[in-house]
Coordinates of N, CA and C in Angstrom, one line a residue:
M1 N 10.5 45.1 50.3 CA 10.5 43.9 51.2 C 10.5 42.6 50.4
L2 N 11.3 41.7 50.8 CA 11.4 40.4 50.1 C 10.3 39.4 50.6
R3 N 9.7 38.7 49.7 CA 8.8 37.7 50.1 C 9.5 36.4 50.5
S4 N 8.8 35.5 51.1 CA 9.5 34.3 51.5 C 10.0 33.5 50.3
G5 N 11.2 33.1 50.3 CA 11.8 32.3 49.2 C 12.5 33.2 48.2
Q6 N 12.4 34.5 48.3 CA 13.0 35.4 47.4 C 14.4 35.8 48.0
R7 N 15.3 36.1 47.1 CA 16.6 36.6 47.6 C 16.9 38.0 47.0
A8 N 17.7 38.7 47.6 CA 18.1 40.0 47.1 C 19.0 39.9 45.8
M9 N 18.8 40.7 44.8 CA 19.6 40.7 43.6 C 21.0 41.1 43.9
L10 N 21.9 40.3 43.3 CA 23.3 40.7 43.4 C 23.6 41.9 42.6
P11 N 24.7 42.6 42.9 CA 25.1 43.8 42.2 C 25.3 43.5 40.7
E12 N 25.9 42.4 40.4 CA 26.1 42.1 39.0 C 24.8 41.8 38.2
E13 N 23.9 41.2 39.0 CA 22.6 40.9 38.3 C 21.8 42.3 38.0
K14 N 21.9 43.2 38.9 CA 21.3 44.5 38.7 C 22.0 45.2 37.5
E15 N 23.3 45.1 37.4 CA 24.1 45.7 36.3 C 23.7 45.0 35.0
L16 N 23.4 43.7 35.0 CA 23.0 43.0 33.8 C 21.6 43.5 33.3
L17 N 20.7 43.7 34.3 CA 19.4 44.3 34.0 C 19.5 45.7 33.3
R18 N 20.4 46.5 33.9 CA 20.6 47.8 33.4 C 21.1 47.8 32.0
L19 N 22.1 46.9 31.8 CA 22.7 46.8 30.4 C 21.7 46.3 29.4
E20 N 20.9 45.3 29.8 CA 19.9 44.8 28.9 C 18.9 45.8 28.5
A21 N 18.5 46.7 29.5 CA 17.6 47.7 29.2 C 18.2 48.7 28.2
E22 N 19.5 49.0 28.4 CA 20.1 50.0 27.5 C 20.2 49.3 26.1
Q23 N 20.5 48.1 26.1 CA 20.6 47.3 24.8 C 19.3 47.4 24.0
A24 N 18.2 47.1 24.8 CA 16.9 47.1 24.2 C 16.5 48.5 23.6
E25 N 16.9 49.6 24.3 CA 16.6 50.9 23.8 C 17.5 51.2 22.6
L26 N 18.7 50.8 22.6 CA 19.6 51.1 21.4 C 19.1 50.2 20.2
K27 N 18.6 49.0 20.5 CA 18.1 48.2 19.4 C 16.9 48.8 18.8
E28 N 16.0 49.4 19.6 CA 14.9 50.2 19.1 C 15.3 51.4 18.2
Q29 N 16.3 52.1 18.7 CA 16.8 53.2 18.0 C 17.4 52.8 16.6
V30 N 18.2 51.8 16.6 CA 18.8 51.3 15.4 C 17.7 50.8 14.4
T31 N 16.7 50.1 14.9 CA 15.6 49.7 14.1 C 14.9 50.9 13.4
S32 N 14.6 51.9 14.2 CA 14.0 53.1 13.7 C 14.9 53.8 12.6
A33 N 16.2 53.8 12.9 CA 17.1 54.5 12.0 C 17.2 53.7 10.7
E34 N 17.3 52.4 10.8 CA 17.3 51.6 9.6 C 16.1 51.8 8.7
L35 N 14.9 51.8 9.4 CA 13.7 52.1 8.7 C 13.7 53.5 8.0
A36 N 14.1 54.5 8.8 CA 14.2 55.8 8.3 C 15.0 56.0 7.1
L37 N 16.2 55.3 7.1 CA 17.1 55.3 5.9 C 16.5 54.7 4.7
E38 N 16.0 53.5 4.8 CA 15.4 52.8 3.7 C 14.2 53.6 3.2
T39 N 13.4 54.2 4.1 CA 12.2 54.9 3.6 C 12.6 56.2 2.9
T40 N 13.7 56.9 3.4 CA 14.2 58.1 2.7 C 14.7 57.7 1.3
K41 N 15.4 56.6 1.2 CA 15.9 56.2 -0.1 C 14.7 55.9 -1.1
T42 N 13.8 55.1 -0.6 CA 12.7 54.7 -1.5 C 11.8 55.9 -1.9
E43 N 11.4 56.7 -0.9 CA 10.6 57.9 -1.2 C 11.3 58.9 -2.1
T44 N 12.6 59.0 -1.9 CA 13.3 59.9 -2.8 C 13.3 59.4 -4.2
S45 N 13.5 58.1 -4.3 CA 13.4 57.4 -5.7 C 12.0 57.6 -6.3
Q46 N 11.0 57.5 -5.5 CA 9.6 57.7 -6.0 C 9.5 59.1 -6.5
F47 N 10.0 60.1 -5.8 CA 9.9 61.5 -6.2 C 10.7 61.7 -7.5
Q48 N 11.9 61.2 -7.5 CA 12.7 61.4 -8.7 C 12.0 60.9 -9.9
H49 N 11.4 59.7 -9.8 CA 10.7 59.2 -11.0 C 9.5 60.1 -11.4
R50 N 8.8 60.6 -10.4 CA 7.6 61.5 -10.7 C 8.1 62.8 -11.3
Y51 N 9.2 63.3 -10.8 CA 9.8 64.6 -11.3 C 10.2 64.5 -12.7
Y52 N 10.9 63.4 -13.0 CA 11.4 63.3 -14.4 C 10.2 62.9 -15.4
Q53 N 9.3 62.2 -14.9 CA 8.1 62.0 -15.7 C 7.4 63.3 -16.0
A54 N 7.4 64.2 -15.1 CA 6.6 65.5 -15.3 C 7.4 66.5 -16.1
V55 N 8.7 66.6 -15.8 CA 9.5 67.7 -16.4 C 10.8 67.3 -17.0
G56 N 11.3 66.1 -16.7 CA 12.6 65.7 -17.2 C 12.7 65.7 -18.7
R57 N 11.7 65.2 -19.4 CA 11.8 65.2 -20.8 C 11.7 66.6 -21.4
L58 N 11.0 67.5 -20.7 CA 10.9 68.9 -21.1 C 12.3 69.6 -21.0
Y59 N 12.9 69.3 -19.9 CA 14.3 69.9 -19.7 C 15.2 69.4 -20.8
A60 N 15.1 68.1 -21.1 CA 16.0 67.5 -22.1 C 15.7 68.2 -23.5
Q61 N 14.4 68.4 -23.8 CA 14.1 69.0 -25.0 C 14.5 70.5 -25.1
L62 N 14.4 71.2 -24.0 CA 14.9 72.6 -23.9 C 16.4 72.6 -24.1
D63 N 17.1 71.8 -23.4 CA 18.6 71.8 -23.5 C 19.0 71.4 -24.9
E64 N 18.3 70.5 -25.6 CA 18.6 70.2 -27.0 C 18.4 71.4 -27.9
L65 N 17.3 72.1 -27.7 CA 17.1 73.3 -28.5 C 18.2 74.4 -28.3
D66 N 18.6 74.5 -27.0 CA 19.7 75.4 -26.7 C 21.0 75.0 -27.4
A67 N 21.2 73.7 -27.4 CA 22.4 73.2 -28.1 C 22.3 73.5 -29.6
Q68 N 21.2 73.3 -30.2 CA 21.0 73.6 -31.6 C 21.2 75.1 -31.9
I69 N 20.7 75.9 -31.1 CA 20.8 77.4 -31.2 C 22.3 77.8 -31.1
A70 N 23.0 77.2 -30.1 CA 24.4 77.5 -29.9 C 25.3 77.0 -31.1
K71 N 24.9 75.9 -31.7 CA 25.6 75.3 -32.9 C 25.4 76.2 -34.1
V72 N 24.2 76.7 -34.3 CA 23.9 77.6 -35.5 C 24.7 78.8 -35.3
R73 N 24.8 79.4 -34.2 CA 25.5 80.7 -33.9 C 27.0 80.4 -34.1
M74 N 27.5 79.3 -33.7 CA 28.9 79.0 -33.9 C 29.2 78.8 -35.4
E75 N 28.3 78.2 -36.1 CA 28.6 78.0 -37.6 C 28.5 79.3 -38.3
Q76 N 27.7 80.3 -37.8 CA 27.7 81.6 -38.4 C 28.9 82.4 -38.1
A77 N 29.6 82.1 -37.1 CA 30.9 82.8 -36.8 C 31.9 81.8 -36.3
P78 N 32.4 81.0 -37.2 CA 33.3 79.9 -36.9 C 34.6 80.3 -36.2
D79 N 35.0 81.5 -36.4 CA 36.3 81.9 -35.7 C 36.1 82.5 -34.3
D80 N 34.8 82.5 -33.9 CA 34.6 83.1 -32.5 C 34.8 82.0 -31.5
I81 N 35.8 82.1 -30.7 CA 36.2 81.1 -29.7 C 35.1 81.0 -28.6
I82 N 34.5 82.1 -28.2 CA 33.5 82.0 -27.2 C 32.2 81.3 -27.6
L83 N 31.8 81.6 -28.9 CA 30.6 80.8 -29.4 C 30.9 79.4 -29.5
K84 N 32.1 79.0 -29.9 CA 32.5 77.6 -30.0 C 32.5 76.9 -28.7
A85 N 33.0 77.6 -27.6 CA 32.9 77.0 -26.3 C 31.5 76.9 -25.8
N86 N 30.7 77.9 -26.1 CA 29.3 77.9 -25.7 C 28.5 76.7 -26.3
A87 N 28.9 76.5 -27.6 CA 28.2 75.4 -28.3 C 28.6 74.0 -27.7
Q88 N 29.9 73.9 -27.3 CA 30.3 72.6 -26.8 C 29.7 72.4 -25.4
T89 N 29.6 73.4 -24.6 CA 29.0 73.3 -23.3 C 27.5 73.0 -23.4
A90 N 26.8 73.6 -24.3 CA 25.4 73.3 -24.5 C 25.1 71.9 -25.0
K91 N 26.0 71.4 -25.9 CA 25.9 70.1 -26.4 C 26.1 69.1 -25.2
Q92 N 27.1 69.3 -24.4 CA 27.3 68.4 -23.2 C 26.1 68.4 -22.3
Q93 N 25.5 69.6 -22.0 CA 24.3 69.6 -21.2 C 23.2 68.9 -21.8
A94 N 23.0 69.0 -23.1 CA 21.9 68.4 -23.8 C 22.0 66.9 -23.7
E95 N 23.3 66.4 -23.8 CA 23.5 64.9 -23.8 C 23.3 64.4 -22.3
K96 N 23.7 65.2 -21.3 CA 23.5 64.8 -20.0 C 22.0 64.7 -19.6
S97 N 21.2 65.8 -20.0 CA 19.8 65.8 -19.8 C 19.1 64.6 -20.5
A98 N 19.5 64.4 -21.7 CA 18.9 63.3 -22.4 C 19.2 61.9 -21.8
E99 N 20.4 61.8 -21.3 CA 20.8 60.5 -20.6 C 20.0 60.3 -19.3
E100 N 19.8 61.4 -18.5 CA 19.1 61.3 -17.3 C 17.6 61.0 -17.5
A101 N 17.0 61.7 -18.5 CA 15.6 61.4 -18.8 C 15.5 60.0 -19.3
G102 N 16.4 59.5 -20.1 CA 16.4 58.2 -20.7 C 16.5 57.1 -19.6
L103 N 17.3 57.3 -18.6 CA 17.5 56.4 -17.5 C 16.2 56.2 -16.7
I104 N 15.5 57.4 -16.5 CA 14.2 57.3 -15.8 C 13.2 56.6 -16.6
E105 N 13.2 57.0 -17.9 CA 12.2 56.4 -18.8 C 12.4 54.8 -18.9
A106 N 13.6 54.4 -18.7 CA 13.9 53.0 -18.8 C 13.4 52.2 -17.7
Q107 N 13.1 52.8 -16.5 CA 12.5 52.2 -15.4 C 11.1 51.6 -15.7
P108 N 10.9 50.3 -15.4 CA 9.6 49.8 -15.8 C 8.4 50.4 -15.0
K109 N 8.6 50.8 -13.8 CA 7.6 51.5 -13.0 C 8.2 52.2 -11.8
P110 N 7.5 53.1 -11.3 CA 8.1 53.8 -10.1 C 8.1 52.9 -8.9
P111 N 8.9 53.2 -7.9 CA 9.0 52.4 -6.7 C 7.6 52.4 -6.0
P112 N 7.3 51.3 -5.3 CA 6.0 51.2 -4.7 C 5.8 52.2 -3.5
V113 N 4.6 52.4 -3.2 CA 4.2 53.2 -2.0 C 4.5 52.5 -0.8
I114 N 5.1 53.1 0.2 CA 5.4 52.4 1.5 C 4.2 52.5 2.4
I115 N 3.6 51.4 2.7 CA 2.4 51.3 3.5 C 2.9 51.0 5.0
P116 N 2.0 51.4 6.0 CA 2.4 51.1 7.4 C 2.7 49.7 7.7
E117 N 2.0 48.7 7.0 CA 2.2 47.3 7.3 C 3.6 46.9 6.8
L118 N 4.0 47.5 5.7 CA 5.4 47.2 5.2 C 6.4 47.7 6.2
K119 N 6.2 48.9 6.7 CA 7.2 49.4 7.7 C 7.2 48.5 8.9
Q120 N 6.0 48.0 9.4 CA 6.0 47.2 10.6 C 6.7 45.9 10.3
A121 N 6.6 45.3 9.2 CA 7.3 44.0 8.8 C 8.8 44.2 8.8
Y122 N 9.2 45.4 8.2 CA 10.6 45.7 8.2 C 11.2 45.9 9.5
R123 N 10.5 46.6 10.4 CA 11.0 46.8 11.8 C 11.1 45.4 12.5
Q124 N 10.2 44.5 12.3 CA 10.2 43.2 12.9 C 11.5 42.4 12.4
A125 N 11.7 42.5 11.1 CA 12.9 41.8 10.5 C 14.2 42.4 11.1
V126 N 14.3 43.7 11.2 CA 15.5 44.3 11.7 C 15.8 43.9 13.1
K127 N 14.7 43.9 13.9 CA 14.9 43.5 15.3 C 15.3 42.1 15.5
L128 N 14.9 41.2 14.6 CA 15.2 39.8 14.7 C 16.6 39.5 14.1
M129 N 16.9 40.0 12.9 CA 18.1 39.5 12.2 C 19.2 40.5 11.9
H130 N 19.2 41.6 12.5 CA 20.2 42.6 12.2 C 21.6 42.1 12.5
P131 N 22.6 42.3 11.6 CA 23.9 41.8 11.7 C 24.6 42.2 13.0
D132 N 24.3 43.4 13.5 CA 24.9 43.8 14.8 C 24.4 43.1 16.0
L133 N 23.5 42.2 15.8 CA 23.0 41.4 17.0 C 23.8 40.1 17.0
A134 N 24.7 39.8 16.0 CA 25.5 38.6 16.0 C 26.7 38.7 16.9
I135 N 27.1 37.6 17.4 CA 28.3 37.5 18.3 C 29.5 36.9 17.5
T136 N 29.2 35.9 16.7 CA 30.3 35.3 15.9 C 30.3 35.9 14.5
E137 N 31.4 35.8 13.8 CA 31.6 36.3 12.5 C 30.7 35.5 11.5
H138 N 30.6 34.2 11.7 CA 29.8 33.4 10.8 C 28.3 33.8 10.9
E139 N 27.8 34.1 12.1 CA 26.4 34.6 12.3 C 26.2 36.0 11.7
R140 N 27.3 36.8 11.8 CA 27.2 38.2 11.2 C 27.0 38.1 9.7
H141 N 27.8 37.2 9.1 CA 27.7 37.0 7.6 C 26.4 36.6 7.2
R142 N 25.8 35.6 7.9 CA 24.5 35.1 7.6 C 23.4 36.2 7.8
R143 N 23.5 36.9 8.8 CA 22.5 38.0 9.0 C 22.6 39.1 8.0
T144 N 23.9 39.4 7.6 CA 24.1 40.4 6.6 C 23.4 40.0 5.2
E145 N 23.6 38.8 4.9 CA 22.9 38.3 3.6 C 21.4 38.4 3.7
L146 N 20.9 38.0 4.9 CA 19.4 38.0 5.1 C 18.9 39.5 5.1
M147 N 19.6 40.4 5.7 CA 19.2 41.8 5.7 C 19.2 42.4 4.3
A148 N 20.2 42.0 3.5 CA 20.2 42.5 2.1 C 18.9 42.1 1.4
L149 N 18.5 40.8 1.6 CA 17.2 40.4 1.0 C 16.0 41.1 1.6
V150 N 16.1 41.4 2.9 CA 15.0 42.2 3.5 C 14.9 43.6 2.9
N151 N 16.1 44.2 2.7 CA 16.1 45.6 2.1 C 15.6 45.6 0.7
L152 N 15.9 44.6 -0.1 CA 15.4 44.5 -1.5 C 13.9 44.3 -1.5
A153 N 13.4 43.5 -0.6 CA 12.0 43.3 -0.5 C 11.2 44.6 -0.1
Y154 N 11.8 45.3 0.8 CA 11.3 46.6 1.3 C 11.2 47.6 0.1
E155 N 12.2 47.6 -0.7 CA 12.3 48.6 -1.8 C 11.3 48.2 -2.8
R156 N 10.9 46.9 -2.9 CA 9.9 46.4 -3.9 C 8.5 46.6 -3.3
G157 N 8.4 46.9 -2.0 CA 7.1 46.9 -1.4 C 6.5 45.5 -1.2
D158 N 7.4 44.5 -1.1 CA 7.0 43.1 -0.9 C 6.9 42.7 0.5
K159 N 5.8 42.9 1.2 CA 5.6 42.6 2.6 C 5.7 41.1 2.8
K160 N 5.1 40.3 1.9 CA 5.1 38.9 2.1 C 6.5 38.3 2.0
A161 N 7.3 38.9 1.2 CA 8.7 38.4 1.1 C 9.4 38.6 2.4
I162 N 9.2 39.7 3.0 CA 9.8 40.0 4.3 C 9.3 39.1 5.4
E163 N 8.0 38.8 5.4 CA 7.4 37.9 6.4 C 7.9 36.5 6.2
K164 N 8.2 36.1 5.0 CA 8.7 34.8 4.7 C 10.2 34.7 5.2
L165 N 11.0 35.7 5.0 CA 12.3 35.7 5.5 C 12.3 35.6 7.1
I166 N 11.4 36.3 7.7 CA 11.3 36.3 9.2 C 11.0 34.9 9.6
E167 N 10.0 34.2 8.9 CA 9.6 32.9 9.3 C 10.8 31.9 9.1
E168 N 11.5 32.1 8.0 CA 12.6 31.1 7.7 C 13.8 31.3 8.7
F169 N 13.9 32.6 9.1 CA 15.0 32.8 10.1 C 14.8 32.1 11.4
G170 N 13.5 32.1 11.8 CA 13.1 31.4 13.1 C 13.5 32.3 14.3
Q171 N 13.5 31.7 15.4 CA 13.8 32.4 16.6 C 15.3 32.6 16.7
D172 N 15.7 33.8 17.1 CA 17.1 34.2 17.2 C 17.8 33.3 18.3
P173 N 18.7 32.5 17.9 CA 19.4 31.6 18.9 C 20.2 32.5 19.9
E174 N 20.6 33.7 19.5 CA 21.4 34.5 20.4 C 20.5 35.0 21.6
A175 N 19.2 34.9 21.4 CA 18.3 35.4 22.5 C 18.1 34.4 23.6
I176 N 18.6 33.1 23.3 CA 18.5 32.1 24.4 C 19.4 32.4 25.5
V177 N 18.9 32.4 26.7 CA 19.7 32.8 27.9 C 20.0 31.5 28.6
G178 N 20.7 31.6 29.8 CA 21.0 30.4 30.6 C 22.5 30.4 30.9
E179 N 23.3 31.3 30.3 CA 24.7 31.4 30.6 C 24.8 32.1 32.0
D180 N 26.0 32.1 32.4 CA 26.3 32.7 33.7 C 26.2 34.2 33.6
V181 N 26.0 34.9 34.6 CA 25.7 36.4 34.6 C 26.9 37.1 34.0
A182 N 28.1 36.8 34.4 CA 29.3 37.5 33.9 C 29.4 37.4 32.4
S183 N 29.2 36.2 31.9 CA 29.3 36.0 30.4 C 28.2 36.9 29.7
R184 N 27.0 36.9 30.3 CA 25.9 37.6 29.7 C 26.2 39.1 29.7
I185 N 26.9 39.6 30.8 CA 27.2 41.0 30.9 C 28.2 41.4 29.8
V186 N 29.2 40.5 29.6 CA 30.2 40.8 28.5 C 29.5 40.8 27.1
K187 N 28.7 39.8 26.9 CA 27.9 39.7 25.6 C 27.1 41.0 25.4
T188 N 26.4 41.4 26.5 CA 25.6 42.6 26.3 C 26.4 43.9 26.1
I189 N 27.5 44.0 26.8 CA 28.4 45.2 26.5 C 28.8 45.2 25.1
R190 N 29.2 44.1 24.5 CA 29.6 44.0 23.2 C 28.5 44.4 22.2
R191 N 27.3 43.9 22.5 CA 26.2 44.2 21.6 C 25.9 45.7 21.7
I192 N 26.0 46.3 22.9 CA 25.7 47.7 23.0 C 26.7 48.5 22.2
A193 N 28.0 48.1 22.2 CA 29.0 48.8 21.4 C 28.7 48.7 19.9
Q194 N 28.3 47.5 19.5 CA 27.9 47.3 18.1 C 26.7 48.1 17.7
L195 N 25.7 48.2 18.5 CA 24.5 49.0 18.2 C 24.8 50.5 18.2
R196 N 25.7 50.9 19.1 CA 26.1 52.3 19.1 C 26.8 52.7 17.8
R197 N 27.7 51.8 17.4 CA 28.4 52.1 16.2 C 27.5 52.1 15.0
R198 N 26.6 51.2 14.9 CA 25.7 51.1 13.8 C 24.7 52.3 13.8
L199 N 24.3 52.7 14.9 CA 23.4 53.9 15.0 C 24.1 55.2 14.5
G200 N 25.4 55.3 14.8 CA 26.2 56.4 14.3 C 26.3 56.4 12.8
E201 N 26.5 55.2 12.3 CA 26.7 55.0 10.8 C 25.3 55.4 10.1
L202 N 24.3 54.9 10.7 CA 22.9 55.2 10.1 C 22.6 56.7 10.1
R203 N 22.9 57.4 11.2 CA 22.7 58.8 11.3 C 23.5 59.5 10.2
Q204 N 24.7 59.1 10.0 CA 25.5 59.8 9.0 C 24.9 59.5 7.6
E205 N 24.5 58.3 7.3 CA 23.9 58.0 6.0 C 22.6 58.7 5.8
I206 N 21.8 58.9 6.8 CA 20.6 59.6 6.6 C 20.9 61.1 6.4
E207 N 21.8 61.6 7.1 CA 22.2 63.0 6.9 C 22.7 63.2 5.5
A208 N 23.5 62.3 5.0 CA 24.1 62.4 3.6 C 22.9 62.4 2.6
Q209 N 22.0 61.5 2.8 CA 20.8 61.4 1.9 C 20.0 62.7 1.9
Q210 N 19.9 63.3 3.0 CA 19.1 64.5 3.2 C 19.8 65.8 2.6
K211 N 21.1 65.6 2.3 CA 21.9 66.7 1.8 C 21.9 66.7 0.2
T212 N 21.4 65.6 -0.4 CA 21.4 65.5 -1.8 C 20.5 66.5 -2.5
E213 N 20.8 66.9 -3.7 CA 20.0 67.9 -4.4 C 18.6 67.4 -4.6
I214 N 18.4 66.1 -5.0 CA 17.1 65.6 -5.3 C 16.2 65.6 -4.0
F215 N 16.8 65.3 -2.9 CA 16.0 65.2 -1.6 C 15.6 66.6 -1.3
R216 N 16.4 67.6 -1.4 CA 16.0 69.0 -1.1 C 14.9 69.5 -2.0
L217 N 15.1 69.1 -3.3 CA 14.0 69.5 -4.3 C 12.7 68.8 -3.9
K218 N 12.8 67.5 -3.5 CA 11.6 66.8 -3.0 C 10.9 67.5 -1.9
Q219 N 11.7 68.0 -0.9 CA 11.1 68.7 0.3 C 10.4 70.0 -0.2
T220 N 11.1 70.7 -1.1 CA 10.5 72.0 -1.5 C 9.2 71.8 -2.3
I221 N 9.2 70.8 -3.2 CA 8.0 70.5 -4.0 C 6.9 70.0 -3.1
E222 N 7.2 69.1 -2.2 CA 6.1 68.5 -1.3 C 5.6 69.5 -0.3
E223 N 6.4 70.4 0.1 CA 6.0 71.5 1.1 C 5.0 72.4 0.4
A224 N 5.3 72.8 -0.9 CA 4.4 73.6 -1.7 C 3.1 72.9 -1.9
E225 N 3.1 71.6 -2.2 CA 1.9 70.8 -2.5 C 1.0 70.7 -1.3
T226 N 1.6 70.7 -0.1 CA 0.8 70.6 1.1 C 0.0 71.9 1.3
K227 N 0.4 73.0 0.7 CA -0.2 74.3 0.8 C -1.2 74.5 -0.4
G228 N -1.5 73.4 -1.1 CA -2.4 73.5 -2.2 C -1.9 74.0 -3.5
K229 N -0.6 74.1 -3.6 CA 0.1 74.6 -4.9 C 0.4 73.4 -5.8
D230 N 0.7 73.7 -7.0 CA 1.1 72.7 -8.0 C 2.4 73.1 -8.7
P231 N 3.5 73.1 -7.9 CA 4.8 73.5 -8.5 C 5.2 72.8 -9.8
L232 N 5.0 71.5 -9.8 CA 5.4 70.7 -11.0 C 4.5 71.1 -12.2
G233 N 3.2 71.3 -11.9 CA 2.4 71.8 -13.0 C 2.8 73.1 -13.5
D234 N 3.1 74.0 -12.6 CA 3.6 75.4 -13.0 C 4.9 75.3 -13.8
L235 N 5.8 74.4 -13.3 CA 7.0 74.3 -14.0 C 6.9 73.7 -15.4
T236 N 5.9 72.8 -15.5 CA 5.7 72.2 -16.8 C 5.2 73.3 -17.8
Q237 N 4.3 74.2 -17.4 CA 3.8 75.2 -18.2 C 4.9 76.2 -18.6
Q238 N 5.8 76.5 -17.6 CA 6.9 77.4 -17.9 C 7.9 76.8 -18.9
L239 N 8.2 75.5 -18.7 CA 9.1 74.9 -19.7 C 8.5 74.8 -21.1
M240 N 7.2 74.5 -21.2 CA 6.6 74.5 -22.5 C 6.6 75.8 -23.2
Q241 N 6.5 76.9 -22.4 CA 6.6 78.2 -22.9 C 8.0 78.5 -23.4
E242 N 9.0 78.1 -22.6 CA 10.4 78.3 -23.0 C 10.7 77.5 -24.2
I243 N 10.2 76.3 -24.3 CA 10.5 75.5 -25.5 C 9.9 76.1 -26.8
S244 N 8.7 76.7 -26.6 CA 8.1 77.4 -27.8 C 8.9 78.6 -28.2
E245 N 9.4 79.3 -27.2 CA 10.3 80.5 -27.5 C 11.6 80.1 -28.2
R246 N 12.2 78.9 -27.7 CA 13.4 78.5 -28.3 C 13.2 78.0 -29.8
K247 N 12.1 77.4 -30.0 CA 11.8 76.9 -31.4 C 11.7 78.1 -32.3
T248 N 11.0 79.2 -31.8 CA 10.9 80.4 -32.6 C 12.2 81.0 -32.9
K249 N 13.1 81.1 -31.8 CA 14.4 81.7 -32.0 C 15.2 80.9 -33.0
L250 N 15.1 79.6 -32.9 CA 15.9 78.7 -33.8 C 15.5 78.9 -35.2
K251 N 14.3 79.1 -35.5 CA 13.8 79.4 -36.9 C 14.3 80.7 -37.3
T252 N 14.3 81.7 -36.4 CA 14.7 83.0 -36.7 C 16.2 83.2 -37.1
I253 N 17.0 82.5 -36.4 CA 18.5 82.7 -36.7 C 19.0 81.8 -37.8
R254 N 18.2 80.8 -38.2 CA 18.7 79.9 -39.3 C 18.7 80.7 -40.6

C-alpha cells in the first residue's frame, strides 16, 4: 500500500533496481576473485622461496655430483655413446638446478605475509577503482594504471600504500547518479557485461595458477604440515644422505 505522496514504481525503474543489484553482486564476486588471484600468486611465491631455501641448494648440489659422476664414467669409456649422452643430460640438469637455486638466493627477502587488514584494503581498492567499472576508454586507462600500483603494493604487503592510492583516487565519479533511468539502465547493462567478462578471466587465471607444479607441491607440503608432519625436514635429511652417498661413489670411481 502506498503512502500519501508516494507513487508506484515504473517498470523501467524496477528493472534498473534489479540490474543494479546484479551489478553489485558481480562486483563483489570480481573483487573476491581479484583478491584470490593475487593471494594465490603471493602465497605461492612465499612457498617457493621457503622451499628453495630448505632444499633447493641441496638439489643443486646433488645434481652437480650426479653430473660429475656421469662425466667421470664418460671419460673412462669415451667411445660409449650412451654414457656421453648421460653426461650431457646430467650437466644440463645441474646447470638448471644451480640457476633456479641462484635466482631464489638472489631475492633479498621472501614475499610478505598477507594479513587480513591488507586483504581488506585491497578489496576496498578493487571495488573503487577497478578498470571494468569505467565507461570511457580514458577512465579505463587511468584505472588500469592505478590497479597496477595497487597490485604491486599488495605483493609488497604495503597496506599504507594501498590506502594512499584509495585516498588519492577520491570518490568514484561514475557512482554519481542523476541521469535519466534509460541511460542508467544502459550503463548498468554494460557494466554487468564487463564484470562478467572479467570474472571469467579471473577464474581462468586462478585455475591456471592452481595447475602449476609449484602450487600443487605447496598444497601437498602444507597439507602434511597441518597433520603435524615435517615433509621439508624429512626431505632435507633424505637429500643430505643422498649427497653423502654420491660423494662416496664419486671418490670410488675416480
